[in-house]
Amino acid sequence: MAIEQMIIALIMLLAASLFSEPVAQWLRLPHTLLLVFIGFIGSELVLLAGYDTGLRADTFQHLVVFVFLPILIFEAAFAINAQALIRLLLPIMSLAIIGVLLTTAVIGAALYYAIGHPQGFPWSSALLAGVLLAATDPVAVVTQLKSLGAPERLAIMLEGESLFNDATAIVLFSVLLLIASGGSQMNASDALLEFLRVFLGGAAIGAVIGLVGVWIMHKLVSFPQRAQLTLLLAYGSFSAAEMWLHVSGVMAVLICGLLVGNLSQRQTEGASFRTQQPSLHERLHQLWGLLGYLANGLLFLLMGITITLNMFTERYLAMMIGIFAILLARGLSIPFSLAIARLIRGPKITLQEQRIMHWGGLRGAITLVLALSLPTSIEGWWTIQSIAYGVVIFTLLVQAPSMPWLLRKSGLNRKK
Amino acid sequence: MAIEQMIIALIMLLAASLFSEPVAQWLRLPHTLLLVFIGFIGSELVLLAGYDTGLRADTFQHLVVFVFLPILIFEAAFAINAQALIRLLLPIMSLAIIGVLLTTAVIGAALYYAIGHPQGFPWSSALLAGVLLAATDPVAVVTQLKSLGAPERLAIMLEGESLFNDATAIVLFSVLLLIASGGSQMNASDALLEFLRVFLGGAAIGAVIGLVGVWIMHKLVSFPQRAQLTLLLAYGSFSAAEMWLHVSGVMAVLICGLLVGNLSQRQTEGASFRTQQPSLHERLHQLWGLLGYLANGLLFLLMGITITLNMFTERYLAMMIGIFAILLARGLSIPFSLAIARLIRGPKITLQEQRIMHWGGLRGAITLVLALSLPTSIEGWWTIQSIAYGVVIFTLLVQAPSMPWLLRKSGLNRKK
C-alpha cells in the first residue's frame, strides 16, 4: 500500500470514528458497532464502484498483530490498578487460566458436534474457534458498570480477567495454530510444555524489560521522553519476545505494562503534587488511552471491511451455534473457575455478581485480532471468522445494551 | 518495507532519540546533531555488515512529504500565539516573502557563479538549492532565547518568520521543481501566477477547513475526540489541498492549524478554569509537541542515514560555498526585508536584534524534508543534498552553540 493510500485510509478512519460517537450515543449502541457498519457499507460501495483497493485479508495479518496488539495490551496493563488486582488475583487468574481452557473446550466441542462436518471442520479448527472466542473485552461493559454505580470489584474482576485471558488465549491460539497448520505432531504433554515455555518465557522477558523501564523512567523528567520510553517498551518487549526469543509477545507486553504503569506512578504523583501540574503519569495515561482508542476503532472498522453478506446467508447456523456455545461455555466456566479459586481461599462472589460477569463477557478487540490474523490455509478459516464476527456483533448488539437493565434487575446498581 | 521492519525501525528511532538527549546535554550540542551522527554510524555499520536494508533515497520521498510535513507544520502553527504574531505581522511577512525571494536569489547566484559548472549545475539547480536553504528552523534557537531571557518579540519574530517562510519556500520549491524537471517552459510572469495560485489556493482551503474544524471542535468534549479531530484536520487539509485541488498543502495546514490552535483555545480555557483540570487545549498541545518531536527526530536520523563520507571529500567546496552563501544572503535579506516593513509602518528592529536574527537563522527540518524529497532526476541533486546537509550541520554545530555567547555580547540576555 502506497503512503498516499495509507494517509487516505487514516483520514477515512478518523472521520468515521469521529462521526460514529455522537450517532452511537443517539442510538444507544456501542460506537464500535457503528464502525463495523461504516466499514461494511464503505467496502461494499467501493466494490460496487468496481474499484480494487488492493486490500486482501492477508494485508492485515501482520498489521493487527505487530502494530495493534502491543498497543491494546500495553494500554490495558498500564491503566489497570495493580493493588486492586492483587486483592482479586485468585479468582482473576482462575478465570483467566482454568476459565479459558474450559471455555475453549466447551465451545470447541459444541461447534464440532453441532456443525458435524468432520472433513471441512476438524477438531483443530473447532478448538481454534473456541480459543479466539475465549478472550473477553471489558471496554464497553466496564464504562457502563462505573456509570451505573455497580460494585467496584465487579469492574476490576472483568478488567483483570480480560487482561489475563487475552494473554492465555493468544498463547493457546498460537499452540493450536501450530497443530492445526500441521506443522507439528504434538501430544498433549508436549503441547502443555510448549504452552508453559511460551507463557512463562514471555512473562520473564516482560518483567526484565519492565524493571529496566521503571528504572529509566525515574531518570526522565519530560513528557516527550517518557512517552517515547513507553512506546519503546511496548514495541520493544513485544518484538524482543516474539521475533527474537520466540516466546509470548503479549505476555511480555502485559507484564512490562503492569510494572511500568504501577511502579513508576507513585514517584511522579509526589512531584505533581508539589508543582500543581497534571502529573506526567496522568498524561501518559491519556496518550495511551488515545492510542488504544484508535487501535480499537481501526479493528472494528477492519471487521466491517472484511465482513460479507454471504457470511450471514451461508454461515448463519454456525454463528448461532457459536452464540449458543459462548453463553453455555461462560455459564459453566465462571462458577467452576470461581469455585476452584474459593477452594484456595479466594473471595466469595455472589450469584448476582456471577450473572453480571456472565452477561458482561463481551467479545471484541482480541477476538478480532485473532480472527483477522487467521491464515487462510487453516481448514474452515472462513467459518471460524464468520462465527467470530457473528458472536462479536451479538455481544455488542444484544448483551451490551441490555446490561443496564440486568444491573437494575440484580439490584447491583446502587452499592458503591 | 514489511511491517516487522517498520516496527524494528521505530524501536531503533525511539532508542536513539532517548539516548541522544542526555548525551547531547552533556556535550552541550543540539540533540538533533547527535541523531545525525547515530543515523550515520548505524547505516555505515549496516553497510559494513553487508546487509541490504532495501532502503533507497526514494523510499523516503513520499514518507517525509505526506507523513512528516503535515505534522511539523500543523504543530508549529497550532502552538504559535496568533495575537503576538499579528502585532509583528508586517516584519514577519516581509521576511517570509521578500526575504525568501531575496535569499533564494542570492544563494542561487552565489552557488551558480562560485561552482561555475554550467553543464552539471545549471541555474535551475542553483535556485533549488537556494530555496531549500531559505526555510529557517527556530526550534533550537527559540528554546535558548527563552531560557536566556532575551526579548520576547525576538523569539516570536524568529518563530513567525520560520512558520511562514516554510510555506513560501515550499511553494517556491515546487514551482522551481516544475521548471527544473523540464516539465514546463514558464516565463517569469507565468511562474509568479502559478506561485500565487498555489499559495493563495492553499490558504483558502486551509481557512475553510480550519473554520469548520473550530466549529466541530466546540461540539466535542473529550480528549480522544479532539485529538482525532486535530489529526483529521492536519492530514485532511494537507491531502485535500495537495492531492485533490493541487494547491499548497503546507499553506492549507498552516492556516488550518493557526485557526484551530487559536480560535478553539479561549472557550476551553474557561471550562478548565472551572473544573481545575488541565485544559483540553493544553493536552492537545502536548500531544502535538510529542508528534512534532518524533517527526523532527526521525528527519535528522534520516539525514544521518543518507549522508555519506564522500559528500565531505568530494563536495566540501560546494558545502563551504553554501555556508558562505547562506550567511551572506541572510545578512542582506534581513535588513532589506525589515526596511521594507518599516516603510509601511512596521516596528523598528534594532541592529543588535537583527544580528541575533541573522545568526539565529538555523536550517533544519524543512530544509531536510525538501532535500530528502528531491527527485534524483534533477541535475546535480547530489550536490544540492550535500550542500543542504553541510549547511544544516554548520548551523547546528557552530551557530546554535555560539548563540548564548552572542546574546550576552549584545546585552540582550537580560531585557524581559
mmCIF file with all atom_site columns, C-alpha atoms in Angstrom, chain B residues 130-285:
data_model
loop_
_atom_site.group_PDB
_atom_site.id
_atom_site.type_symbol
_atom_site.label_atom_id
_atom_site.label_alt_id
_atom_site.label_comp_id
_atom_site.label_asym_id
_atom_site.label_entity_id
_atom_site.label_seq_id
_atom_site.pdbx_PDB_ins_code
_atom_site.Cartn_x
_atom_site.Cartn_y
_atom_site.Cartn_z
_atom_site.occupancy
_atom_site.B_iso_or_equiv
_atom_site.pdbx_formal_charge
_atom_site.auth_seq_id
_atom_site.auth_comp_id
_atom_site.auth_asym_id
_atom_site.auth_atom_id
_atom_site.pdbx_PDB_model_num
ATOM 1   C CA . GLY B 1 130 ? 18.766  28.433 -2.738  1.00 0.00 ? 130 GLY B CA 1
ATOM 2   C CA . VAL B 1 131 ? 15.113  27.910 -1.943  1.00 0.00 ? 131 VAL B CA 1
ATOM 3   C CA . LEU B 1 132 ? 15.589  24.819 0.202   1.00 0.00 ? 132 LEU B CA 1
ATOM 4   C CA . LEU B 1 133 ? 18.137  26.775 2.220   1.00 0.00 ? 133 LEU B CA 1
ATOM 5   C CA . ALA B 1 134 ? 15.719  29.707 2.589   1.00 0.00 ? 134 ALA B CA 1
ATOM 6   C CA . ALA B 1 135 ? 13.484  27.902 5.124   1.00 0.00 ? 135 ALA B CA 1
ATOM 7   C CA . THR B 1 136 ? 14.704  28.507 8.674   1.00 0.00 ? 136 THR B CA 1
ATOM 8   C CA . ASP B 1 137 ? 14.180  26.284 11.722  1.00 0.00 ? 137 ASP B CA 1
ATOM 9   C CA . PRO B 1 138 ? 13.621  28.090 15.027  1.00 0.00 ? 138 PRO B CA 1
ATOM 10  C CA . VAL B 1 139 ? 13.335  25.110 17.422  1.00 0.00 ? 139 VAL B CA 1
ATOM 11  C CA . ALA B 1 140 ? 16.859  25.067 18.866  1.00 0.00 ? 140 ALA B CA 1
ATOM 12  C CA . VAL B 1 141 ? 17.299  28.854 18.996  1.00 0.00 ? 141 VAL B CA 1
ATOM 13  C CA . VAL B 1 142 ? 13.910  29.811 20.440  1.00 0.00 ? 142 VAL B CA 1
ATOM 14  C CA . THR B 1 143 ? 14.471  27.477 23.409  1.00 0.00 ? 143 THR B CA 1
ATOM 15  C CA . GLN B 1 144 ? 17.816  29.207 24.027  1.00 0.00 ? 144 GLN B CA 1
ATOM 16  C CA . LEU B 1 145 ? 16.332  32.699 23.684  1.00 0.00 ? 145 LEU B CA 1
ATOM 17  C CA . LYS B 1 146 ? 13.641  31.912 26.229  1.00 0.00 ? 146 LYS B CA 1
ATOM 18  C CA . SER B 1 147 ? 15.981  30.336 28.756  1.00 0.00 ? 147 SER B CA 1
ATOM 19  C CA . LEU B 1 148 ? 18.444  33.241 28.465  1.00 0.00 ? 148 LEU B CA 1
ATOM 20  C CA . GLY B 1 149 ? 15.757  35.881 28.927  1.00 0.00 ? 149 GLY B CA 1
ATOM 21  C CA . ALA B 1 150 ? 16.013  37.520 25.509  1.00 0.00 ? 150 ALA B CA 1
ATOM 22  C CA . PRO B 1 151 ? 13.250  39.970 24.467  1.00 0.00 ? 151 PRO B CA 1
ATOM 23  C CA . GLU B 1 152 ? 10.059  38.037 23.732  1.00 0.00 ? 152 GLU B CA 1
ATOM 24  C CA . ARG B 1 153 ? 9.491   39.667 20.359  1.00 0.00 ? 153 ARG B CA 1
ATOM 25  C CA . LEU B 1 154 ? 12.779  38.223 19.071  1.00 0.00 ? 154 LEU B CA 1
ATOM 26  C CA . ALA B 1 155 ? 11.516  34.690 19.711  1.00 0.00 ? 155 ALA B CA 1
ATOM 27  C CA . ILE B 1 156 ? 8.127   35.471 18.178  1.00 0.00 ? 156 ILE B CA 1
ATOM 28  C CA . MET B 1 157 ? 9.731   37.037 15.119  1.00 0.00 ? 157 MET B CA 1
ATOM 29  C CA . LEU B 1 158 ? 12.006  34.026 14.569  1.00 0.00 ? 158 LEU B CA 1
ATOM 30  C CA . GLU B 1 159 ? 9.120   31.583 15.114  1.00 0.00 ? 159 GLU B CA 1
ATOM 31  C CA . GLY B 1 160 ? 6.715   33.517 12.904  1.00 0.00 ? 160 GLY B CA 1
ATOM 32  C CA . GLU B 1 161 ? 9.296   34.056 10.169  1.00 0.00 ? 161 GLU B CA 1
ATOM 33  C CA . SER B 1 162 ? 10.084  30.354 10.150  1.00 0.00 ? 162 SER B CA 1
ATOM 34  C CA . LEU B 1 163 ? 6.416   29.301 10.074  1.00 0.00 ? 163 LEU B CA 1
ATOM 35  C CA . PHE B 1 164 ? 5.657   31.425 7.020   1.00 0.00 ? 164 PHE B CA 1
ATOM 36  C CA . ASN B 1 165 ? 8.966   31.054 5.208   1.00 0.00 ? 165 ASN B CA 1
ATOM 37  C CA . ASP B 1 166 ? 8.459   27.277 5.394   1.00 0.00 ? 166 ASP B CA 1
ATOM 38  C CA . ALA B 1 167 ? 5.306   27.791 3.356   1.00 0.00 ? 167 ALA B CA 1
ATOM 39  C CA . THR B 1 168 ? 6.722   30.271 0.838   1.00 0.00 ? 168 THR B CA 1
ATOM 40  C CA . ALA B 1 169 ? 9.901   28.229 0.413   1.00 0.00 ? 169 ALA B CA 1
ATOM 41  C CA . ILE B 1 170 ? 7.954   25.005 -0.181  1.00 0.00 ? 170 ILE B CA 1
ATOM 42  C CA . VAL B 1 171 ? 5.625   26.617 -2.726  1.00 0.00 ? 171 VAL B CA 1
ATOM 43  C CA . LEU B 1 172 ? 8.559   28.272 -4.495  1.00 0.00 ? 172 LEU B CA 1
ATOM 44  C CA . PHE B 1 173 ? 10.389  24.930 -4.396  1.00 0.00 ? 173 PHE B CA 1
ATOM 45  C CA . SER B 1 174 ? 7.509   23.161 -6.143  1.00 0.00 ? 174 SER B CA 1
ATOM 46  C CA . VAL B 1 175 ? 7.331   25.849 -8.848  1.00 0.00 ? 175 VAL B CA 1
ATOM 47  C CA . LEU B 1 176 ? 11.110  25.707 -9.422  1.00 0.00 ? 176 LEU B CA 1
ATOM 48  C CA . LEU B 1 177 ? 10.986  21.908 -9.446  1.00 0.00 ? 177 LEU B CA 1
ATOM 49  C CA . LEU B 1 178 ? 8.394   22.038 -12.217 1.00 0.00 ? 178 LEU B CA 1
ATOM 50  C CA . ILE B 1 179 ? 10.783  24.219 -14.225 1.00 0.00 ? 179 ILE B CA 1
ATOM 51  C CA . ALA B 1 180 ? 13.939  22.260 -13.318 1.00 0.00 ? 180 ALA B CA 1
ATOM 52  C CA . SER B 1 181 ? 12.455  18.895 -14.237 1.00 0.00 ? 181 SER B CA 1
ATOM 53  C CA . GLY B 1 182 ? 11.737  20.346 -17.665 1.00 0.00 ? 182 GLY B CA 1
ATOM 54  C CA . GLY B 1 183 ? 8.013   19.715 -17.297 1.00 0.00 ? 183 GLY B CA 1
ATOM 55  C CA . SER B 1 184 ? 7.121   23.216 -18.328 1.00 0.00 ? 184 SER B CA 1
ATOM 56  C CA . GLN B 1 185 ? 8.632   26.185 -20.088 1.00 0.00 ? 185 GLN B CA 1
ATOM 57  C CA . MET B 1 186 ? 7.410   29.047 -17.936 1.00 0.00 ? 186 MET B CA 1
ATOM 58  C CA . ASN B 1 187 ? 8.311   32.667 -18.227 1.00 0.00 ? 187 ASN B CA 1
ATOM 59  C CA . ALA B 1 188 ? 8.616   34.808 -15.115 1.00 0.00 ? 188 ALA B CA 1
ATOM 60  C CA . SER B 1 189 ? 5.018   36.065 -15.084 1.00 0.00 ? 189 SER B CA 1
ATOM 61  C CA . ASP B 1 190 ? 3.626   32.530 -15.546 1.00 0.00 ? 190 ASP B CA 1
ATOM 62  C CA . ALA B 1 191 ? 5.782   31.379 -12.647 1.00 0.00 ? 191 ALA B CA 1
ATOM 63  C CA . LEU B 1 192 ? 4.535   34.237 -10.471 1.00 0.00 ? 192 LEU B CA 1
ATOM 64  C CA . LEU B 1 193 ? 0.906   33.473 -11.322 1.00 0.00 ? 193 LEU B CA 1
ATOM 65  C CA . GLU B 1 194 ? 1.451   29.781 -10.566 1.00 0.00 ? 194 GLU B CA 1
ATOM 66  C CA . PHE B 1 195 ? 3.101   30.733 -7.269  1.00 0.00 ? 195 PHE B CA 1
ATOM 67  C CA . LEU B 1 196 ? 0.130   32.909 -6.301  1.00 0.00 ? 196 LEU B CA 1
ATOM 68  C CA . ARG B 1 197 ? -2.448  30.295 -7.349  1.00 0.00 ? 197 ARG B CA 1
ATOM 69  C CA . VAL B 1 198 ? -0.780  27.561 -5.294  1.00 0.00 ? 198 VAL B CA 1
ATOM 70  C CA . PHE B 1 199 ? -0.053  29.837 -2.323  1.00 0.00 ? 199 PHE B CA 1
ATOM 71  C CA . LEU B 1 200 ? -3.431  31.569 -2.033  1.00 0.00 ? 200 LEU B CA 1
ATOM 72  C CA . GLY B 1 201 ? -5.403  28.477 -3.064  1.00 0.00 ? 201 GLY B CA 1
ATOM 73  C CA . GLY B 1 202 ? -3.796  26.546 -0.219  1.00 0.00 ? 202 GLY B CA 1
ATOM 74  C CA . ALA B 1 203 ? -4.518  29.354 2.225   1.00 0.00 ? 203 ALA B CA 1
ATOM 75  C CA . ALA B 1 204 ? -8.169  29.459 1.143   1.00 0.00 ? 204 ALA B CA 1
ATOM 76  C CA . ILE B 1 205 ? -8.827  25.730 1.524   1.00 0.00 ? 205 ILE B CA 1
ATOM 77  C CA . GLY B 1 206 ? -6.960  25.798 4.843   1.00 0.00 ? 206 GLY B CA 1
ATOM 78  C CA . ALA B 1 207 ? -9.153  28.639 6.077   1.00 0.00 ? 207 ALA B CA 1
ATOM 79  C CA . VAL B 1 208 ? -12.363 26.833 5.101   1.00 0.00 ? 208 VAL B CA 1
ATOM 80  C CA . ILE B 1 209 ? -11.312 23.522 6.691   1.00 0.00 ? 209 ILE B CA 1
ATOM 81  C CA . GLY B 1 210 ? -9.928  25.334 9.732   1.00 0.00 ? 210 GLY B CA 1
ATOM 82  C CA . LEU B 1 211 ? -13.167 27.241 10.392  1.00 0.00 ? 211 LEU B CA 1
ATOM 83  C CA . VAL B 1 212 ? -15.245 24.071 10.023  1.00 0.00 ? 212 VAL B CA 1
ATOM 84  C CA . GLY B 1 213 ? -12.740 22.414 12.373  1.00 0.00 ? 213 GLY B CA 1
ATOM 85  C CA . VAL B 1 214 ? -13.139 25.120 15.027  1.00 0.00 ? 214 VAL B CA 1
ATOM 86  C CA . TRP B 1 215 ? -16.917 24.755 14.795  1.00 0.00 ? 215 TRP B CA 1
ATOM 87  C CA . ILE B 1 216 ? -16.737 20.955 15.271  1.00 0.00 ? 216 ILE B CA 1
ATOM 88  C CA . MET B 1 217 ? -14.093 21.328 17.996  1.00 0.00 ? 217 MET B CA 1
ATOM 89  C CA . HIS B 1 218 ? -16.507 23.289 20.168  1.00 0.00 ? 218 HIS B CA 1
ATOM 90  C CA . LYS B 1 219 ? -19.007 20.422 19.976  1.00 0.00 ? 219 LYS B CA 1
ATOM 91  C CA . LEU B 1 220 ? -16.508 17.793 21.164  1.00 0.00 ? 220 LEU B CA 1
ATOM 92  C CA . VAL B 1 221 ? -15.858 17.455 24.864  1.00 0.00 ? 221 VAL B CA 1
ATOM 93  C CA . SER B 1 222 ? -13.450 14.521 25.256  1.00 0.00 ? 222 SER B CA 1
ATOM 94  C CA . PHE B 1 223 ? -9.705  14.488 24.692  1.00 0.00 ? 223 PHE B CA 1
ATOM 95  C CA . PRO B 1 224 ? -9.629  11.450 22.343  1.00 0.00 ? 224 PRO B CA 1
ATOM 96  C CA . GLN B 1 225 ? -12.270 13.048 20.129  1.00 0.00 ? 225 GLN B CA 1
ATOM 97  C CA . ARG B 1 226 ? -10.499 16.392 19.968  1.00 0.00 ? 226 ARG B CA 1
ATOM 98  C CA . ALA B 1 227 ? -7.178  14.669 19.340  1.00 0.00 ? 227 ALA B CA 1
ATOM 99  C CA . GLN B 1 228 ? -8.713  12.707 16.482  1.00 0.00 ? 228 GLN B CA 1
ATOM 100 C CA . LEU B 1 229 ? -10.200 15.886 15.065  1.00 0.00 ? 229 LEU B CA 1
ATOM 101 C CA . THR B 1 230 ? -6.830  17.677 15.025  1.00 0.00 ? 230 THR B CA 1
ATOM 102 C CA . LEU B 1 231 ? -5.199  14.685 13.309  1.00 0.00 ? 231 LEU B CA 1
ATOM 103 C CA . LEU B 1 232 ? -8.030  14.622 10.800  1.00 0.00 ? 232 LEU B CA 1
ATOM 104 C CA . LEU B 1 233 ? -7.682  18.365 10.173  1.00 0.00 ? 233 LEU B CA 1
ATOM 105 C CA . ALA B 1 234 ? -3.905  18.221 9.739   1.00 0.00 ? 234 ALA B CA 1
ATOM 106 C CA . TYR B 1 235 ? -3.868  15.323 7.285   1.00 0.00 ? 235 TYR B CA 1
ATOM 107 C CA . GLY B 1 236 ? -7.224  16.213 5.753   1.00 0.00 ? 236 GLY B CA 1
ATOM 108 C CA . SER B 1 237 ? -6.308  19.803 4.908   1.00 0.00 ? 237 SER B CA 1
ATOM 109 C CA . PHE B 1 238 ? -2.902  18.782 3.558   1.00 0.00 ? 238 PHE B CA 1
ATOM 110 C CA . SER B 1 239 ? -4.278  15.961 1.407   1.00 0.00 ? 239 SER B CA 1
ATOM 111 C CA . ALA B 1 240 ? -7.308  17.884 0.168   1.00 0.00 ? 240 ALA B CA 1
ATOM 112 C CA . ALA B 1 241 ? -5.057  20.727 -0.974  1.00 0.00 ? 241 ALA B CA 1
ATOM 113 C CA . GLU B 1 242 ? -2.221  18.612 -2.325  1.00 0.00 ? 242 GLU B CA 1
ATOM 114 C CA . MET B 1 243 ? -3.894  15.580 -3.932  1.00 0.00 ? 243 MET B CA 1
ATOM 115 C CA . TRP B 1 244 ? -7.335  16.904 -4.773  1.00 0.00 ? 244 TRP B CA 1
ATOM 116 C CA . LEU B 1 245 ? -7.107  20.638 -5.520  1.00 0.00 ? 245 LEU B CA 1
ATOM 117 C CA . HIS B 1 246 ? -3.397  20.723 -6.454  1.00 0.00 ? 246 HIS B CA 1
ATOM 118 C CA . VAL B 1 247 ? -2.675  23.787 -4.364  1.00 0.00 ? 247 VAL B CA 1
ATOM 119 C CA . SER B 1 248 ? -0.213  24.157 -1.483  1.00 0.00 ? 248 SER B CA 1
ATOM 120 C CA . GLY B 1 249 ? -0.821  21.541 1.213   1.00 0.00 ? 249 GLY B CA 1
ATOM 121 C CA . VAL B 1 250 ? 1.581   23.326 3.530   1.00 0.00 ? 250 VAL B CA 1
ATOM 122 C CA . MET B 1 251 ? -0.291  26.630 3.288   1.00 0.00 ? 251 MET B CA 1
ATOM 123 C CA . ALA B 1 252 ? -3.543  24.748 3.934   1.00 0.00 ? 252 ALA B CA 1
ATOM 124 C CA . VAL B 1 253 ? -2.180  23.010 7.057   1.00 0.00 ? 253 VAL B CA 1
ATOM 125 C CA . LEU B 1 254 ? -0.589  26.242 8.245   1.00 0.00 ? 254 LEU B CA 1
ATOM 126 C CA . ILE B 1 255 ? -3.759  28.342 8.062   1.00 0.00 ? 255 ILE B CA 1
ATOM 127 C CA . CYS B 1 256 ? -5.887  25.476 9.390   1.00 0.00 ? 256 CYS B CA 1
ATOM 128 C CA . GLY B 1 257 ? -3.524  24.939 12.343  1.00 0.00 ? 257 GLY B CA 1
ATOM 129 C CA . LEU B 1 258 ? -3.384  28.666 13.133  1.00 0.00 ? 258 LEU B CA 1
ATOM 130 C CA . LEU B 1 259 ? -7.186  28.910 13.209  1.00 0.00 ? 259 LEU B CA 1
ATOM 131 C CA . VAL B 1 260 ? -7.758  25.735 15.217  1.00 0.00 ? 260 VAL B CA 1
ATOM 132 C CA . GLY B 1 261 ? -4.919  26.445 17.620  1.00 0.00 ? 261 GLY B CA 1
ATOM 133 C CA . ASN B 1 262 ? -6.015  29.988 18.360  1.00 0.00 ? 262 ASN B CA 1
ATOM 134 C CA . LEU B 1 263 ? -9.800  30.121 17.937  1.00 0.00 ? 263 LEU B CA 1
ATOM 135 C CA . SER B 1 264 ? -10.615 26.955 19.885  1.00 0.00 ? 264 SER B CA 1
ATOM 136 C CA . GLN B 1 265 ? -8.390  27.959 22.776  1.00 0.00 ? 265 GLN B CA 1
ATOM 137 C CA . ARG B 1 266 ? -10.361 30.568 24.660  1.00 0.00 ? 266 ARG B CA 1
ATOM 138 C CA . GLN B 1 267 ? -13.555 28.604 25.185  1.00 0.00 ? 267 GLN B CA 1
ATOM 139 C CA . THR B 1 268 ? -11.648 25.591 26.532  1.00 0.00 ? 268 THR B CA 1
ATOM 140 C CA . GLU B 1 269 ? -9.656  27.705 28.942  1.00 0.00 ? 269 GLU B CA 1
ATOM 141 C CA . GLY B 1 270 ? -12.829 28.985 30.530  1.00 0.00 ? 270 GLY B CA 1
ATOM 142 C CA . ALA B 1 271 ? -14.023 25.424 31.050  1.00 0.00 ? 271 ALA B CA 1
ATOM 143 C CA . SER B 1 272 ? -10.706 24.297 32.505  1.00 0.00 ? 272 SER B CA 1
ATOM 144 C CA . PHE B 1 273 ? -10.717 27.227 34.892  1.00 0.00 ? 273 PHE B CA 1
ATOM 145 C CA . ARG B 1 274 ? -13.997 25.997 36.315  1.00 0.00 ? 274 ARG B CA 1
ATOM 146 C CA . THR B 1 275 ? -13.095 22.296 36.503  1.00 0.00 ? 275 THR B CA 1
ATOM 147 C CA . GLN B 1 276 ? -9.486  22.759 37.648  1.00 0.00 ? 276 GLN B CA 1
ATOM 148 C CA . GLN B 1 277 ? -8.496  20.121 35.078  1.00 0.00 ? 277 GLN B CA 1
ATOM 149 C CA . PRO B 1 278 ? -5.561  20.558 32.704  1.00 0.00 ? 278 PRO B CA 1
ATOM 150 C CA . SER B 1 279 ? -7.308  22.172 29.753  1.00 0.00 ? 279 SER B CA 1
ATOM 151 C CA . LEU B 1 280 ? -8.099  20.072 26.704  1.00 0.00 ? 280 LEU B CA 1
ATOM 152 C CA . HIS B 1 281 ? -6.175  22.593 24.638  1.00 0.00 ? 281 HIS B CA 1
ATOM 153 C CA . GLU B 1 282 ? -3.077  22.135 26.772  1.00 0.00 ? 282 GLU B CA 1
ATOM 154 C CA . ARG B 1 283 ? -3.286  18.363 26.344  1.00 0.00 ? 283 ARG B CA 1
ATOM 155 C CA . LEU B 1 284 ? -3.657  18.722 22.573  1.00 0.00 ? 284 LEU B CA 1
ATOM 156 C CA . HIS B 1 285 ? -0.647  20.993 22.638  1.00 0.00 ? 285 HIS B CA 1
#
